[in-house]
Structures are given as structure tokens and as C-alpha cells.
Amino acid sequence: MSRSAERSLALLTAPVAAALAVLLALIMPANPRLGDALNRALPSGTDRRVVLVGIDDATLRDYGRVGSWPRELYGQALATLEQAGATAVGIDVLLTDPAQNDARLKDAFSRSNVVLATAPGESTLLASPDWRSPTGVSALNVSPDGIVRTFQTAYPDAAGRLEPSFARQLAVAAGRGVDLSTQPRLLRYAAPDPDRLPVIPFRDVVSGNVRYGDIQGKIVLIGLTASGTGGSGVRDVTGQTVPGTELQLRAVSSLLSPPFTTLPTWLTALLGAVIAVTAVLARGLWGFALAMLALLAAGPLWLGNVLLPGVTLSLAAIIGTALVAAERWWNLRTLALRDPLTGFGNRVAFTRALEQRWATRQDRPLGLLLVDLSGFRKVNEVYGPHAGDELLRDLSGRIMQHKRRGDLIFRWGPDEFAVLLDQASAQEVAQVARRVQESLDRISYRDLPLRASVGASRTGDDIQTPVDLVEAASRSRYRVKYQREQRS
């Protein structure tokens, strides 16, 4: 297979690869699997400024069901946290029962650094209208497969108004500026950390049995962590069920960390096009190496808070490799029927073309020219095969000048060519043969004598088979060669 053939096909496949890569970037849905793998393999760790106060099994044994508690317990817990120097406190428990001591908590639940959780669409349905603390929607984005991968800083209500999320309000209460947006944000996975402060039981906070150093300057999240509480658990990227409060803690931690940067679609499309074209031009199996590189690059970029669509880019590289394979298949397919030096069909292609046109010879008479070049072997012996190739290209170019519409040219042998004339009268066959002969009479190569002989034949009553047509042209060629030798 010639390199020139590959290069010529690359001029076609390279832009096709770029177009397919751009289309892939536009239609490729987000693939969460790679993100899950990176999230698990490269956890960020929960921000140490965030502390979880859990309403655990022991707390429920002491105080009973959460809904039946006297709300003074929250006031006592908030008093302890305030004395300990907590920066902000979030209560991830829905307080919508108006029958529980609302007036006594007016001061505790009207502080700007205390955030109360509400259900989606119920931001105005707090138990007491006197509470002035900021509220946030305690919601998480659950994927169709039941896994929480993202969260939002705002959720629209039934009227289309944006309600801030609970995690966002808690981050804002701690002094972090966070915009309201319905754009999903990645929820960073936090692996268990033995060095991290464990969950503080809620009953210890109520009784004041905590170390103030563990609370001072921290963002405290109060939520349900007890087992068997039903509905409070959701699955994270590991597939394990964890308390919803734990994921709210991760959401706050994610907001305190530098945000992830998602590549815009146009940049993903551009990178995909570059990778696909590179795979085409690199040839071979380099496209698979580029695909692997795109996947591996997602890890370091993840550590730099950049979300690289590695799956999309790796597929773009595979598209380039697939087009290279298609090129190879096409070249192998055409190599059996085409002469790589001249670009003409070879003898096998001539046989097929003649057989295909033979059935219509009555309506469209066929003519055949056979061209023989004497002295070609001498050129190869004296000046080398490159000289012979140069001579054959010159010869084929001269024959090509006399080709009519519908005619086909073939390389018949090492120094022979065949021209299959379509719908040719006897006069046209003779005219084309004469013009080709006159053109080749002037051919030469340096100081070596060359002589071309052109034989012609045409279908008729005396030509019964394709073999008869070839033999008639061959006899005509030998007669021309003999006559020229006699005259010389």
C-alpha cells in the first residue's frame, strides 16, 4: 500500500473525523460513571471546618421520637454551640409542627447564623411566623439510579421562584459568598477519615458535655444519623446508604472548597476534533493510546478541580482510529484492482470491466487498444526502477490525454496498457488508436531508444467472446510492431 494513497485518503478522513468528534461532543450525554470512579478514587475529604452533630440512636432512646421532643432541646443545644463559639449552625430537621413551644425559641431561631431546613416548596411554612433565621430547602439531586451525585444552590418552587438550598444558606451564614443557581454541582465524596472529629451526639450538646475547642470557629450541622429512621438514608457514589444529613455535610464542604470547572461544550468539541484528527494522522494504533491518555488525564485535572469529559474525548480518539481502519480496508480492497503506480485498474479490473460490459456490446460496441512499450526493460537495467516508474507515468499520462468519456484505462502488464473504448464505431477505434500511436512515437528516455506499438480491435460478428476481442487486439499490436521493425 502506497503512502501517497494513505495521505490522499487522510485528506478526506481527517475532516470527517473532526466533524464526527464535534457531533459526539454535542450529543454525548454526561457519563456519570467516570465521575463516580474519580470521586471514589480521589476523595477530597470533608472540610475540617464543618462538624456534624448527630441525632443518633442513644439520643432517641433518651428523648424519644424527634417529632415529640420539646423544642427547648434545640434551644439548649444552640446555647451550648453559641457558648462554644460556633460560626454557623444548621438544623437539618423539619420543624413544621406549630404545637411545640414556638414562642420560647423566638430568640434562638431568629439569629442570622442559624439556618433552618424546610421541605421543597415550603419555605414559608415554618412552625412560627416569629422565627427570623434564614431557611433553606433540604433537598438533594437523586439520579434515576438512586445515587446522589450532585446538589444545587437553589431549587425553583411551584411559581418558578428560586428557593436557596439548605447547604447554600449554611455556607452563606458562615461568610461564604455563593450564588443562587439551579446548575447541578458535583457532590464531593468524602472517604472515612480516622483523624477527623467523630460525629458529636446531640444529647451531649444539649447537656453541654462537649469540648468547646471542637466547636469553636466551626460550622455545625445538626441532623438525623440514627439507624432505622426510614427515608432519611440515600445512596452515595459508593452505592452505600448514608444519612441524608451526611450528604448535606458534604454539600456544605463542597461549597467551602474551590468549585469544579466544567469545560464548555465548544472547548470539548474542539479538543475532540483535535484528538480525532491526530489519531487519523498518527495512523496505526496510536488512537487507542490517545484514548487512554484522555482517560488518564481526567485524574490529575480532577485534583485541580477541572471536570474533563475523558469518556467523550477517548471516544473521539477511537473514532479517528476507526477511520484509519476504514482507510486500510479501502486500500486493501482497491489494491487488488488498482495499479498503485499509475492509478489505473490492473489486469483483474480489466477482466471484470470487460465481462460487465460484454452483455451490452450489441447496443454499445466495445473497442480495445493494447499498448506495448519496447525498451522499458533496458531503462530499468541502465537507470534503475525509479527511472522505469518515471517512464511509465509519462506513458500513462500520454494515453490519458486521448481518453474519451466512458473509456477505461488499465495497466495490462509491466510495460503494457489496455484501453477499453465504450460505444465506439470502427472509425472511432481507428482514430483513437492513431492518435495514441502518434503521441507515443515521440516518447523517449534520455539516450535509450523506445518504441510503442498500439493494436486495436472492435466487437463484431467475428468476435464471439471477450477472449476473441483481446486476441484480435493482440494480433493487431504484433502486426504494428512487425511492420515498424520491417520499415526500420
mmCIF file of N, CA, C and O in Angstrom, residues 7 12 17 33 46 59 95 99 139 151 166 240 253 370 391 424 456:
data_model
loop_
_atom_site.group_PDB
_atom_site.id
_atom_site.type_symbol
_atom_site.label_atom_id
_atom_site.label_comp_id
_atom_site.label_asym_id
_atom_site.label_seq_id
_atom_site.Cartn_x
_atom_site.Cartn_y
_atom_site.Cartn_z
ATOM 1 N N ARG A 7 -2.093 9.158 2.331
ATOM 2 C CA ARG A 7 -2.181 10.600 2.529
ATOM 3 C C ARG A 7 -3.402 11.175 1.827
ATOM 4 O O ARG A 7 -4.076 12.054 2.346
ATOM 5 N N LEU A 12 -9.433 13.196 3.286
ATOM 6 C CA LEU A 12 -10.883 13.022 3.416
ATOM 7 C C LEU A 12 -11.272 12.615 4.827
ATOM 8 O O LEU A 12 -12.207 13.169 5.416
ATOM 9 N N ALA A 17 -13.364 12.868 10.580
ATOM 10 C CA ALA A 17 -13.118 12.581 11.998
ATOM 11 C C ALA A 17 -13.409 13.801 12.855
ATOM 12 O O ALA A 17 -14.016 13.690 13.931
ATOM 13 N N ARG A 33 -20.356 7.624 35.199
ATOM 14 C CA ARG A 33 -19.545 6.518 35.705
ATOM 15 C C ARG A 33 -18.096 6.941 35.931
ATOM 16 O O ARG A 33 -17.488 6.571 36.938
ATOM 17 N N THR A 46 -13.809 15.687 53.853
ATOM 18 C CA THR A 46 -14.720 16.712 54.342
ATOM 19 C C THR A 46 -13.933 17.860 54.967
ATOM 20 O O THR A 46 -12.962 17.643 55.678
ATOM 21 N N THR A 59 -29.495 9.215 71.462
ATOM 22 C CA THR A 59 -30.302 10.426 71.669
ATOM 23 C C THR A 59 -31.781 10.103 71.582
ATOM 24 O O THR A 59 -32.598 10.599 72.393
ATOM 25 N N LEU A 95 -39.029 21.475 61.058
ATOM 26 C CA LEU A 95 -39.779 21.952 62.231
ATOM 27 C C LEU A 95 -41.066 22.620 61.751
ATOM 28 O O LEU A 95 -41.168 23.834 61.640
ATOM 29 N N ALA A 99 -47.358 23.130 67.322
ATOM 30 C CA ALA A 99 -47.841 22.905 68.687
ATOM 31 C C ALA A 99 -46.723 22.804 69.705
ATOM 32 O O ALA A 99 -46.966 22.449 70.840
ATOM 33 N N ALA A 139 -32.799 19.579 50.167
ATOM 34 C CA ALA A 139 -33.038 18.704 49.016
ATOM 35 C C ALA A 139 -31.710 18.247 48.447
ATOM 36 O O ALA A 139 -30.673 18.909 48.588
ATOM 37 N N PHE A 151 -25.780 18.405 43.755
ATOM 38 C CA PHE A 151 -26.712 19.220 44.527
ATOM 39 C C PHE A 151 -26.784 20.592 43.862
ATOM 40 O O PHE A 151 -26.026 20.885 42.941
ATOM 41 N N PHE A 166 -30.455 24.403 51.527
ATOM 42 C CA PHE A 166 -30.017 24.401 52.923
ATOM 43 C C PHE A 166 -28.493 24.529 53.002
ATOM 44 O O PHE A 166 -27.964 25.312 53.799
ATOM 45 N N GLN A 240 -23.406 2.844 48.806
ATOM 46 C CA GLN A 240 -23.821 2.592 50.175
ATOM 47 C C GLN A 240 -24.860 3.623 50.621
ATOM 48 O O GLN A 240 -24.824 4.775 50.192
ATOM 49 N N SER A 253 -19.376 21.213 52.603
ATOM 50 C CA SER A 253 -17.928 21.118 52.421
ATOM 51 C C SER A 253 -17.539 21.420 50.984
ATOM 52 O O SER A 253 -16.520 22.071 50.725
ATOM 53 N N LEU A 370 -4.514 -2.178 -27.194
ATOM 54 C CA LEU A 370 -3.435 -2.741 -26.399
ATOM 55 C C LEU A 370 -2.155 -2.018 -26.771
ATOM 56 O O LEU A 370 -1.795 -1.954 -27.947
ATOM 57 N N LEU A 391 9.118 6.653 -16.370
ATOM 58 C CA LEU A 391 8.737 6.424 -17.763
ATOM 59 C C LEU A 391 7.287 5.951 -17.865
ATOM 60 O O LEU A 391 6.525 6.416 -18.733
ATOM 61 N N ALA A 424 -18.003 2.552 -29.309
ATOM 62 C CA ALA A 424 -17.035 3.044 -30.301
ATOM 63 C C ALA A 424 -17.319 2.421 -31.664
ATOM 64 O O ALA A 424 -17.412 1.188 -31.792
ATOM 65 N N ALA A 456 -5.435 -2.574 -32.091
ATOM 66 C CA ALA A 456 -6.834 -2.229 -31.862
ATOM 67 C C ALA A 456 -7.745 -3.331 -32.382
ATOM 68 O O ALA A 456 -7.409 -4.042 -33.347
#
